[in-house]
mmCIF file of C-alpha atoms and ligand atoms in Angstrom:
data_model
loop_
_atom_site.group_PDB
_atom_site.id
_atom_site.type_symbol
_atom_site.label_atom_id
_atom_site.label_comp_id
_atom_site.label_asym_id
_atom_site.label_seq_id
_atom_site.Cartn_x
_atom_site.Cartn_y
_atom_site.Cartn_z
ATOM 1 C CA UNK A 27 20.033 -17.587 5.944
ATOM 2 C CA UNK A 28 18.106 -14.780 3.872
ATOM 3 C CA UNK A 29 16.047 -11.908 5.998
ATOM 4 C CA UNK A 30 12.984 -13.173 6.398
ATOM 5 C CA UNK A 31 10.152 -10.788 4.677
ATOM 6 C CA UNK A 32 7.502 -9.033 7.523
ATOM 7 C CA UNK A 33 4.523 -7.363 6.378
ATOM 8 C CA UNK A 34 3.429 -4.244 8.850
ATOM 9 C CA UNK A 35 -0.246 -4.488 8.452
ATOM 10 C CA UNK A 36 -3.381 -5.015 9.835
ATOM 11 C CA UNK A 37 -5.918 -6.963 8.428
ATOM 12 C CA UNK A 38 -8.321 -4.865 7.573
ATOM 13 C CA UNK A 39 -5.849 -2.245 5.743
ATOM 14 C CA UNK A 40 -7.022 -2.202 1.765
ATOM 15 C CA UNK A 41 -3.307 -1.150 0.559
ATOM 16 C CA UNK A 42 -2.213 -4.559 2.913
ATOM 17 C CA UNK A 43 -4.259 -6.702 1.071
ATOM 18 C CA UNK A 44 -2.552 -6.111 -2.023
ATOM 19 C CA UNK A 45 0.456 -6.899 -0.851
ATOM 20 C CA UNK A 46 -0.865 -9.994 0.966
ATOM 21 C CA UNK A 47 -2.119 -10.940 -2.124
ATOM 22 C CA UNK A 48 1.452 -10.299 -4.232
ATOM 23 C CA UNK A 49 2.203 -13.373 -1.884
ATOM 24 C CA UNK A 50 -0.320 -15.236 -3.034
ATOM 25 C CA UNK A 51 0.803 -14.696 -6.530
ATOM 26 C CA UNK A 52 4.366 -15.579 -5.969
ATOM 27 C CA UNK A 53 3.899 -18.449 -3.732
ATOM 28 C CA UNK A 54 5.898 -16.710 -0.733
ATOM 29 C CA UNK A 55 6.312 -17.313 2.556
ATOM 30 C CA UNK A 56 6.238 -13.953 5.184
ATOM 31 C CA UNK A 57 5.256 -12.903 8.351
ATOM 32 C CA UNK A 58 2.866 -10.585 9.352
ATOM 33 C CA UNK A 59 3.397 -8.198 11.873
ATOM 34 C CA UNK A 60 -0.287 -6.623 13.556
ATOM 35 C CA UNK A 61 -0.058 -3.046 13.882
ATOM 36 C CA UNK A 62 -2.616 -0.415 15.216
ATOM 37 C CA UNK A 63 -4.935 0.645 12.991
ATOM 38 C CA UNK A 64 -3.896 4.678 13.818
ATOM 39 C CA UNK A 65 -1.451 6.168 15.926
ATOM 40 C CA UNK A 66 0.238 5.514 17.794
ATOM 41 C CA UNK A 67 2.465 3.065 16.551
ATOM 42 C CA UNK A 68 5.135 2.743 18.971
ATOM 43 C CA UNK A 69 6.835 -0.630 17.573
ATOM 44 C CA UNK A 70 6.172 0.770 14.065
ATOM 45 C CA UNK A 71 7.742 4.303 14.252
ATOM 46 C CA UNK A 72 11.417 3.155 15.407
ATOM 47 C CA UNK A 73 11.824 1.460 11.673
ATOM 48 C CA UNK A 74 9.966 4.344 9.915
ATOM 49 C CA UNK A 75 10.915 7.327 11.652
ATOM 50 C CA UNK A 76 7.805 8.458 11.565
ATOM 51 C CA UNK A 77 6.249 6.959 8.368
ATOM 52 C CA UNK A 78 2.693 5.549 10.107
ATOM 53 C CA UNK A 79 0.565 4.082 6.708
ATOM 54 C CA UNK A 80 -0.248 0.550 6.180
ATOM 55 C CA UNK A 81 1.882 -1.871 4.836
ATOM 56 C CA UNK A 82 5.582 -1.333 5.546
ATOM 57 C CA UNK A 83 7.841 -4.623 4.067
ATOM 58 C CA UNK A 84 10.628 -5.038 6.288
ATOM 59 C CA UNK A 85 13.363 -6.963 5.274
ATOM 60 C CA UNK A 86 16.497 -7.122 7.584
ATOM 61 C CA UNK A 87 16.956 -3.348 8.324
ATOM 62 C CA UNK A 88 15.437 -1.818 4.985
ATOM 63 C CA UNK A 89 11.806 -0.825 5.112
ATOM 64 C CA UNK A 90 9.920 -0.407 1.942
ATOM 65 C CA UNK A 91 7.081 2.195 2.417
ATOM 66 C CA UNK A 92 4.295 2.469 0.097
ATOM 67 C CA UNK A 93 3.366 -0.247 -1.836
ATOM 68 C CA UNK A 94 3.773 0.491 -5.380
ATOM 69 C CA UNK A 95 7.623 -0.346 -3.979
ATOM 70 C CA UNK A 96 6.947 -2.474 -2.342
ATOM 71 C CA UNK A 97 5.699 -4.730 -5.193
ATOM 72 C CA UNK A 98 8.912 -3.982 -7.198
ATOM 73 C CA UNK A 99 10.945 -4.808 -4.179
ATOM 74 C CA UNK A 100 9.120 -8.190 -4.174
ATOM 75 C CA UNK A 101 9.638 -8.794 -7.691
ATOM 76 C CA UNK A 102 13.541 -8.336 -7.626
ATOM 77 C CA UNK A 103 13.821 -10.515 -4.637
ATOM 78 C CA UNK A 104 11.891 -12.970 -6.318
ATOM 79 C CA UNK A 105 11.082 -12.911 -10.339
ATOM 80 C CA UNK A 106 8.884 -15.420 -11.178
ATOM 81 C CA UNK A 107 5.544 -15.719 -11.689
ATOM 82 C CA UNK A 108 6.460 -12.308 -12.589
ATOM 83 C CA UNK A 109 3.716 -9.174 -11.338
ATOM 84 C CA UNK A 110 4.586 -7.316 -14.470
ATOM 85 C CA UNK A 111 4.427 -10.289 -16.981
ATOM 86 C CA UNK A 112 4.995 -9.696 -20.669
ATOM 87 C CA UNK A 113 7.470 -6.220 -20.201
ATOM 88 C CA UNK A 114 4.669 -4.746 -18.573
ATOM 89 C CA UNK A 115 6.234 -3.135 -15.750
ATOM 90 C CA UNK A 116 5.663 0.685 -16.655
ATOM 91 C CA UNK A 117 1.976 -0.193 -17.388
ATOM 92 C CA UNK A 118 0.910 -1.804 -14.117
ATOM 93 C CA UNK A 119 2.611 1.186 -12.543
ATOM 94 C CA UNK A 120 0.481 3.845 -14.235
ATOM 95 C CA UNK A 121 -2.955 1.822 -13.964
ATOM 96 C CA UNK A 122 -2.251 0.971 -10.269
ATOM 97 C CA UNK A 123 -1.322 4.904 -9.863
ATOM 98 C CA UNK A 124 -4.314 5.795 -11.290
ATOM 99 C CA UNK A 125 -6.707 3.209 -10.003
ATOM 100 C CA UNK A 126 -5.419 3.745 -6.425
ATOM 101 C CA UNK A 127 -5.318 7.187 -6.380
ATOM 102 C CA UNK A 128 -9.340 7.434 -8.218
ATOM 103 C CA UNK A 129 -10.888 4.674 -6.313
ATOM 104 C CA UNK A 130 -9.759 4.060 -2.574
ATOM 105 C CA UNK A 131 -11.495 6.834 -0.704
ATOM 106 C CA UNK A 132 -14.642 6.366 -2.847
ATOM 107 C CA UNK A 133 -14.857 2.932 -1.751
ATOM 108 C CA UNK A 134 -13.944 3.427 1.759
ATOM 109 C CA UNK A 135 -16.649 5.702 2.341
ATOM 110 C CA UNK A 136 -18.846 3.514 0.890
ATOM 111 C CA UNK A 137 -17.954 0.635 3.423
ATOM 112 C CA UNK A 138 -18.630 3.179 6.252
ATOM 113 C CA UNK A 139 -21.643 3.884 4.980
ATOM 114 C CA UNK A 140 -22.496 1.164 6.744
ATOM 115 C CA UNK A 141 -20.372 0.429 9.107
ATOM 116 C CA UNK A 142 -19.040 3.159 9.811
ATOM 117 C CA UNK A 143 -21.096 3.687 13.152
ATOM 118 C CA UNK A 144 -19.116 0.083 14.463
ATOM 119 C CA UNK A 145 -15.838 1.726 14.316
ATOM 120 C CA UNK A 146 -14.063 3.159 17.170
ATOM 121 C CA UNK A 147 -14.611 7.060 17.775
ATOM 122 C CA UNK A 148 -11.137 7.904 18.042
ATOM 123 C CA UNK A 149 -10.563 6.296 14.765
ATOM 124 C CA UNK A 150 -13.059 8.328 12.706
ATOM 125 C CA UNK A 151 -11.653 11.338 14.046
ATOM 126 C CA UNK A 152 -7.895 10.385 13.992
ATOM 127 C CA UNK A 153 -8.756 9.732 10.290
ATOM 128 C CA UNK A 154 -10.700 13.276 10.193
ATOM 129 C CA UNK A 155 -7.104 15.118 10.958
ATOM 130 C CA UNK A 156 -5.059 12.525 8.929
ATOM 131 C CA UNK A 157 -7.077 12.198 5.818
ATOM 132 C CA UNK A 158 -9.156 15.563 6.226
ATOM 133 C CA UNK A 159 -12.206 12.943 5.668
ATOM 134 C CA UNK A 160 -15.620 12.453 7.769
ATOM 135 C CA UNK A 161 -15.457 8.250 7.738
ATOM 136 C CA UNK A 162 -18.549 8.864 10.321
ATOM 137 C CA UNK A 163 -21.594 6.431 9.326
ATOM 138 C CA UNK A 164 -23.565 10.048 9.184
ATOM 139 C CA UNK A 165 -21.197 11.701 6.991
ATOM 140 C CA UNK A 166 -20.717 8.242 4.930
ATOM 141 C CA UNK A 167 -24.471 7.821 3.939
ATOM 142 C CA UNK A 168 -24.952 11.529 3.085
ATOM 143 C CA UNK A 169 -21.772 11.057 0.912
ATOM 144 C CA UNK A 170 -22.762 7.742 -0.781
ATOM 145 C CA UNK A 171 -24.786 9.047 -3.997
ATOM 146 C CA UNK A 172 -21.706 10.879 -4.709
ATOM 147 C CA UNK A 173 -19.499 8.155 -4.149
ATOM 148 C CA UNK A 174 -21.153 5.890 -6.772
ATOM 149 C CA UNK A 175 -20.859 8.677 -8.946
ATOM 150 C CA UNK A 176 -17.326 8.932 -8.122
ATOM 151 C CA UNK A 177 -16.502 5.493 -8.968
ATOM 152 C CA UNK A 178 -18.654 5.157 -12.194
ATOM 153 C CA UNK A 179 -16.303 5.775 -15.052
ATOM 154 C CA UNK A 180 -13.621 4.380 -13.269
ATOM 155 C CA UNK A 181 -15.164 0.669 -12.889
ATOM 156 C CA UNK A 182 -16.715 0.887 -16.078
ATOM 157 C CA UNK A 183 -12.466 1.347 -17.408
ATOM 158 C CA UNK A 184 -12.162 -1.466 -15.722
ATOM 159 C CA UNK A 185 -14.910 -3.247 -17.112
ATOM 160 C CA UNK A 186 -13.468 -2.425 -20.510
ATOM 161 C CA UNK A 187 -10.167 -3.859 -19.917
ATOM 162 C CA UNK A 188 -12.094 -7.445 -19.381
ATOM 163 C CA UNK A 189 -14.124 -7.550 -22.354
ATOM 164 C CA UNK A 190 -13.650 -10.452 -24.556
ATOM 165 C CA UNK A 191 -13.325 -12.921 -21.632
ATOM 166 C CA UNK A 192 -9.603 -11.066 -20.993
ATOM 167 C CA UNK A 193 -8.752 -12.953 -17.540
ATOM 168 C CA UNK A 194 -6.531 -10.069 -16.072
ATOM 169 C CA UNK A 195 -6.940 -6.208 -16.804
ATOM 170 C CA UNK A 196 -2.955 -6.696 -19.138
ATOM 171 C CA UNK A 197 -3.605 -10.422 -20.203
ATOM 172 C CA UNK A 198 -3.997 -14.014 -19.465
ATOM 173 C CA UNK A 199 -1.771 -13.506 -16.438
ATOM 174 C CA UNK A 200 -2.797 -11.464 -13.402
ATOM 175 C CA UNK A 201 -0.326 -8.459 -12.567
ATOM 176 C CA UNK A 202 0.124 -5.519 -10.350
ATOM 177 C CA UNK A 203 -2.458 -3.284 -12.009
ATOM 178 C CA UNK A 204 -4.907 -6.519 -11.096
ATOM 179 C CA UNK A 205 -3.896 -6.123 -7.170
ATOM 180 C CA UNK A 206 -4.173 -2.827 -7.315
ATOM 181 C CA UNK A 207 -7.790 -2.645 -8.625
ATOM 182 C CA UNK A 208 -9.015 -5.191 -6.617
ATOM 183 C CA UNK A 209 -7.999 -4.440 -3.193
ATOM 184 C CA UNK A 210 -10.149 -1.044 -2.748
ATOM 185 C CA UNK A 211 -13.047 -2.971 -4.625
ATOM 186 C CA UNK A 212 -12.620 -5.504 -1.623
ATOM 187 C CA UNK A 213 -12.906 -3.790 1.166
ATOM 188 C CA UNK A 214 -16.233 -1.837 -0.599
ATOM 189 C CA UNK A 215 -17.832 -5.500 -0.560
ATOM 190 C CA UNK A 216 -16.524 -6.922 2.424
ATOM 191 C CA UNK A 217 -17.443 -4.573 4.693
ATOM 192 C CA UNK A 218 -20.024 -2.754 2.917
ATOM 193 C CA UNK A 219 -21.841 -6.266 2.443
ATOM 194 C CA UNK A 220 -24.550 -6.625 0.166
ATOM 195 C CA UNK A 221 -25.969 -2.739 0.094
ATOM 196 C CA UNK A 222 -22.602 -1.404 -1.263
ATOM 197 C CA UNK A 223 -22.552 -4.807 -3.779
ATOM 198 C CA UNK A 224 -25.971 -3.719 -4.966
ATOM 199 C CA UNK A 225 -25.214 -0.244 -5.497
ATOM 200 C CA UNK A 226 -22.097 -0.751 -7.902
ATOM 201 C CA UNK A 227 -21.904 -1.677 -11.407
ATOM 202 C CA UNK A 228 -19.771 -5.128 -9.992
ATOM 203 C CA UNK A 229 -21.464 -6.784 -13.263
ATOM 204 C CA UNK A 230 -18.436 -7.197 -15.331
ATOM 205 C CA UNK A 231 -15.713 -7.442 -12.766
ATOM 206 C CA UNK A 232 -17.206 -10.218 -10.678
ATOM 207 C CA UNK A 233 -15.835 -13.246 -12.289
ATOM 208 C CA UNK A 234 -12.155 -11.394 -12.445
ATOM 209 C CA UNK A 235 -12.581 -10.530 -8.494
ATOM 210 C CA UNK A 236 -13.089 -14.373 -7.953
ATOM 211 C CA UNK A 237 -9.816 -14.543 -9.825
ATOM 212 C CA UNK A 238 -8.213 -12.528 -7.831
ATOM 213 C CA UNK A 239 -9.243 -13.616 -4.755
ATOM 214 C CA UNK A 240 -7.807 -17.090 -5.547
ATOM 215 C CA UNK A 241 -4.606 -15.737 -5.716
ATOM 216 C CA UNK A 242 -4.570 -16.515 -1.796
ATOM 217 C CA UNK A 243 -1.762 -14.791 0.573
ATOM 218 C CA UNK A 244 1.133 -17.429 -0.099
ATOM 219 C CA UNK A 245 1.729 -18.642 3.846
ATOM 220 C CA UNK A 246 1.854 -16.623 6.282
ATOM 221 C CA UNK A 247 3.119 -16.359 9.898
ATOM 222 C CA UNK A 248 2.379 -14.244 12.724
ATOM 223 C CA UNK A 249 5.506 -12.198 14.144
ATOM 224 C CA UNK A 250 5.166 -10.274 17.456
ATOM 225 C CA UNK A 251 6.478 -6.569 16.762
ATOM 226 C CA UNK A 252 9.542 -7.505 19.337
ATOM 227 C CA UNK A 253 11.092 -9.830 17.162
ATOM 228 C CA UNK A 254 10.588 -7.472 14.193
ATOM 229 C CA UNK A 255 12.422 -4.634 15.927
ATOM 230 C CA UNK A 256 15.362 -7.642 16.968
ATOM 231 C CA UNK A 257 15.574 -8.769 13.385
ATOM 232 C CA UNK A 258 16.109 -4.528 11.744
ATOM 233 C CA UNK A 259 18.977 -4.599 14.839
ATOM 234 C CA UNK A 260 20.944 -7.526 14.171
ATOM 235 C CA UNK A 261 20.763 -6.459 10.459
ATOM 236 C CA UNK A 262 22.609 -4.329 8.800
ATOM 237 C CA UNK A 263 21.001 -1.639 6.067
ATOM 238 C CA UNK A 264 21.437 -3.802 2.538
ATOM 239 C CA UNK A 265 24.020 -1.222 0.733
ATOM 240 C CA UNK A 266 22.856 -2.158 -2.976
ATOM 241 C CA UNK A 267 24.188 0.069 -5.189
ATOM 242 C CA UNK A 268 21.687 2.862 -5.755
ATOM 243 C CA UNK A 269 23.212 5.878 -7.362
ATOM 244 C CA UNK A 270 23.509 8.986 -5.153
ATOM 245 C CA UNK A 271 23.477 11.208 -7.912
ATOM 246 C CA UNK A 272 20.221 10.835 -9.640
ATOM 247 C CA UNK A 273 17.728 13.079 -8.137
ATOM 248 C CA UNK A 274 16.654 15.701 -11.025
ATOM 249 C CA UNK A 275 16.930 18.675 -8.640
ATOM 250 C CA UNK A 276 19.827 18.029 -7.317
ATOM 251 C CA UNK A 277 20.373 16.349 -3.999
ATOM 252 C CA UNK A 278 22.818 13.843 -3.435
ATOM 253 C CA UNK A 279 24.253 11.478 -1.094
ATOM 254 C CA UNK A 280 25.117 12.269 2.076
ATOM 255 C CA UNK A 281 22.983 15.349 2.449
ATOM 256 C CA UNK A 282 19.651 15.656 4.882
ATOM 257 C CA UNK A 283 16.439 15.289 3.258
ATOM 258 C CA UNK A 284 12.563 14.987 3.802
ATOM 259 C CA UNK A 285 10.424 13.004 2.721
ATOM 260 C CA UNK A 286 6.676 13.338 2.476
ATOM 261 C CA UNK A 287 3.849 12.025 0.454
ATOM 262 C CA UNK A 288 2.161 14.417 -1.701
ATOM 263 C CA UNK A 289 -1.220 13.388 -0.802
ATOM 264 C CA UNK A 290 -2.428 12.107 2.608
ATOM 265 C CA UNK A 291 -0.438 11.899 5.945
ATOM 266 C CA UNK A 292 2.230 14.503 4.283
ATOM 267 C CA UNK A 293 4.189 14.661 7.648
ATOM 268 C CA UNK A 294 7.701 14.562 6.560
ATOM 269 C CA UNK A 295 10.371 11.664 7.458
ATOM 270 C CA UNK A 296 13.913 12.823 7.915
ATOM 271 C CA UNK A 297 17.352 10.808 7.613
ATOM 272 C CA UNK A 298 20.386 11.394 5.383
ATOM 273 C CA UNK A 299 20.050 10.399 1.510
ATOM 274 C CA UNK A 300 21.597 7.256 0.721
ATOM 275 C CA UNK A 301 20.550 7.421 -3.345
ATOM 276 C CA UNK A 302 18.010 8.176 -5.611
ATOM 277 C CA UNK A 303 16.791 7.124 -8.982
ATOM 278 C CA UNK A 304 13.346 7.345 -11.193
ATOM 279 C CA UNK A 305 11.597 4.759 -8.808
ATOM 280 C CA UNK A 306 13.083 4.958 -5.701
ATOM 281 C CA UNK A 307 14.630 7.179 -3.268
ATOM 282 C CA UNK A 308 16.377 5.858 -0.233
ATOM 283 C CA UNK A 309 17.275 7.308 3.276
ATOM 284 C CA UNK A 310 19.369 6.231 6.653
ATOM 285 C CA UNK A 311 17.892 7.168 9.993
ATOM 286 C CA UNK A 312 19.622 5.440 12.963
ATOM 287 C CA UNK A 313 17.670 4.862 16.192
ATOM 288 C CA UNK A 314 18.755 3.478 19.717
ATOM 289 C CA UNK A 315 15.854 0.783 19.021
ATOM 290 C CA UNK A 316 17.055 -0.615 16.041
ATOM 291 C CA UNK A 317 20.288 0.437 15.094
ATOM 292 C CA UNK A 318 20.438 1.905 11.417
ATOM 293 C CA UNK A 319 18.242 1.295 8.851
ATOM 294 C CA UNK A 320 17.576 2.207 5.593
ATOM 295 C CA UNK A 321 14.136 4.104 4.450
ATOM 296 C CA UNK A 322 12.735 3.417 0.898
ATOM 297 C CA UNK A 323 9.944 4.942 -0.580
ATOM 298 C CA UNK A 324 8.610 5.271 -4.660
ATOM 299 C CA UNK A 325 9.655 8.338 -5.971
ATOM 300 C CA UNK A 326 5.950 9.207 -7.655
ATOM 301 C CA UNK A 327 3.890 9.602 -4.772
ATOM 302 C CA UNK A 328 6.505 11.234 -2.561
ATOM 303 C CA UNK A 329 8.293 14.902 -2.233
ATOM 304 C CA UNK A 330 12.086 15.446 -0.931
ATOM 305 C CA UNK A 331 13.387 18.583 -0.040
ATOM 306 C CA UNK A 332 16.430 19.409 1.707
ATOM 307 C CA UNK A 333 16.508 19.666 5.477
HETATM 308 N N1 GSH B 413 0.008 4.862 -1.215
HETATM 309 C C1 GSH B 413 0.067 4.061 -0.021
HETATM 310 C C2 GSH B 413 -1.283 4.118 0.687
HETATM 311 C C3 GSH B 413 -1.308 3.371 2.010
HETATM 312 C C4 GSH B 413 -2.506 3.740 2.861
HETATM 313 O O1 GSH B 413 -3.131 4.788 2.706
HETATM 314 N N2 GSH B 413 -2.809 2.852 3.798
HETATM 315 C C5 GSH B 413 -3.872 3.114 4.742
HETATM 316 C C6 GSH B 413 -4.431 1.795 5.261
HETATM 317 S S1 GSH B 413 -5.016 0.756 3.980
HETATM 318 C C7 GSH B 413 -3.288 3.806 5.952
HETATM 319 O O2 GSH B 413 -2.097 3.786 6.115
HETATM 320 N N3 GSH B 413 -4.058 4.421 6.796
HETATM 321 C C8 GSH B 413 -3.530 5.059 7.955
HETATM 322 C C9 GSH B 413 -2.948 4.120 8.952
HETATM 323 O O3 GSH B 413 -3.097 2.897 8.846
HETATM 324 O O4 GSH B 413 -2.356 4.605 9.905
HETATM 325 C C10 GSH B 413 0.463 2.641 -0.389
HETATM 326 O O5 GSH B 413 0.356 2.260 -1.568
HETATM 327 O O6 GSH B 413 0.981 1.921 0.476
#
């Protein structure tokens, strides 16, 4: 019987959405596994070694951090309806790269600009130290007019991409770079209710959000963490042949790495390189918890050094 796919996430996680909503798309079946929405994450940080963002797909004993991979992981398990329809593949990365990395604190801030002041205390400043940003209600409203400004050009791209009726920002289909856009955009609305949906130039993206949003999450299951950790320990690492020979500076296989991201949360994850190519880099860390697994993360978006 195949692994079955767990999503790490909380429901209220932007980047989670997204995936939730590559589900949808593909008509999938996973299970969702609640984690905190900051640290600690004591069931979490056994699989990750220390990798703490939202999502993390788990399948057997290979986690997939970061969700640009974990999209393409998705799509090679299962192809069709395809997320980069058409040979689009290298074009829904670079627009959900770009979208991503341009719109998600912008829109964040402008949720907590109003509610900011219902979140828990500890969370604003746990996100302070992690994300070096004030998600404070104060600090959120003083912020907003920039915000808006900050997000401007960006949805008006957007807006460009739909002209002419277009369904999806690459075609008739919806794709990756459609997830990607959306799920920041989401959380601005649903939390920053109608203020925040006043305040943006939503106009022209409206009737592709609806789109979107029909999508649904496929079906989903709840998991409790337990059973999640049991599954990565009964499992072994899936030894897919990735070459250990590709990285362009020169580590290979066998040798001790870390791995951080290169913008927030940059606290490095160690374990021994299993292989490395243009998309993907992949490392084992074994832990009492869950026996060995294997650590995969998108090369863009990530540094590794030697240990
Ligand atoms: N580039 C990452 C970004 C993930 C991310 O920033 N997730 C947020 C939640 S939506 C997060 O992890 N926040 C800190 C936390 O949950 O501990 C991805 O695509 O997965």
């Amino acid at each position: 019987m195949p692994a079955p796919v767990i999503l790490h996430q909380y429901d209220f996680s932007p980047f989670s959405e997204k995936v939730r909503l590559a589900f949808g798309l593909k008509g999938m079946e996973w299970h969702a596994v609640d984690v905190p929405i900051a640290m600690p994450k004591p069931d979490l940080m056994p699989l990750t070694n220390g990798y703490r963002r939202a999502p993390v797909m788990q399948i057997g004993a290979d986690m997939y951090c970061d969700t640009l991979l974990i999209l393409r992981e998705i799509e090679r398990r299962q192809p069709a309806p395809s997320l980069y329809p058409d040979g689009q593949q290298g074009l829904a990365h670079a627009l959900s790269y770009w979208v991503e990395r341009t719109t998600f604190v912008p829109a964040a801030a402008l949720a907590t600009s109003v509610i900011g002041d219902q979140l828990p205390a500890e969370f604003i400043e746990e996100r302070k130290a992690f994300m070096n940003h004030d998600f404070s209600k104060e600090a959120s409203l003083r912020e907003r007019p920039l915000n808006l400004q900050r997000l401007h050009a960006h949805l008006s791209w957007l807006g460009q991409m739909l002209e002419g009726g277009r369904p999806f920002l690459l075609g008739d289909r919806p794709s990756a770079a459609d997830l990607s856009a959306y799920h920041t955009l989401w959380f601005a609305r649903k939390n920053g209710g109608p203020t925040v949906e006043a305040a943006l130039p939503l106009g022209p993206l409206l009737r592709w959000m609806d789109r979107v949003a029909a999508l649904g999450h496929g079906t989903r299951h709840d998991m409790p963490a337990g059973e999640a950790l049991a599954v990565a320990k009964a499992s072994e690492p899936d030894l897919r042949g990735m070459a250990g020979d590709e990285d362009p500076s020169g580590l290979r296989a066998g040798q001790a790495v870390r791995v951080s991201a290169d913008d927030r949360g940059r606290d490095p994850v160690r374990g021994v390189l299993v292989g490395a190519d243009a998309n993907e880099v992949v490392i084992r860390h074994e832990n009492e918890r869950v026996g060995a697994v294997h650590i995969h993360f998108p090369r863009a978006g990530f540094d590794v050094v030697a240990d």
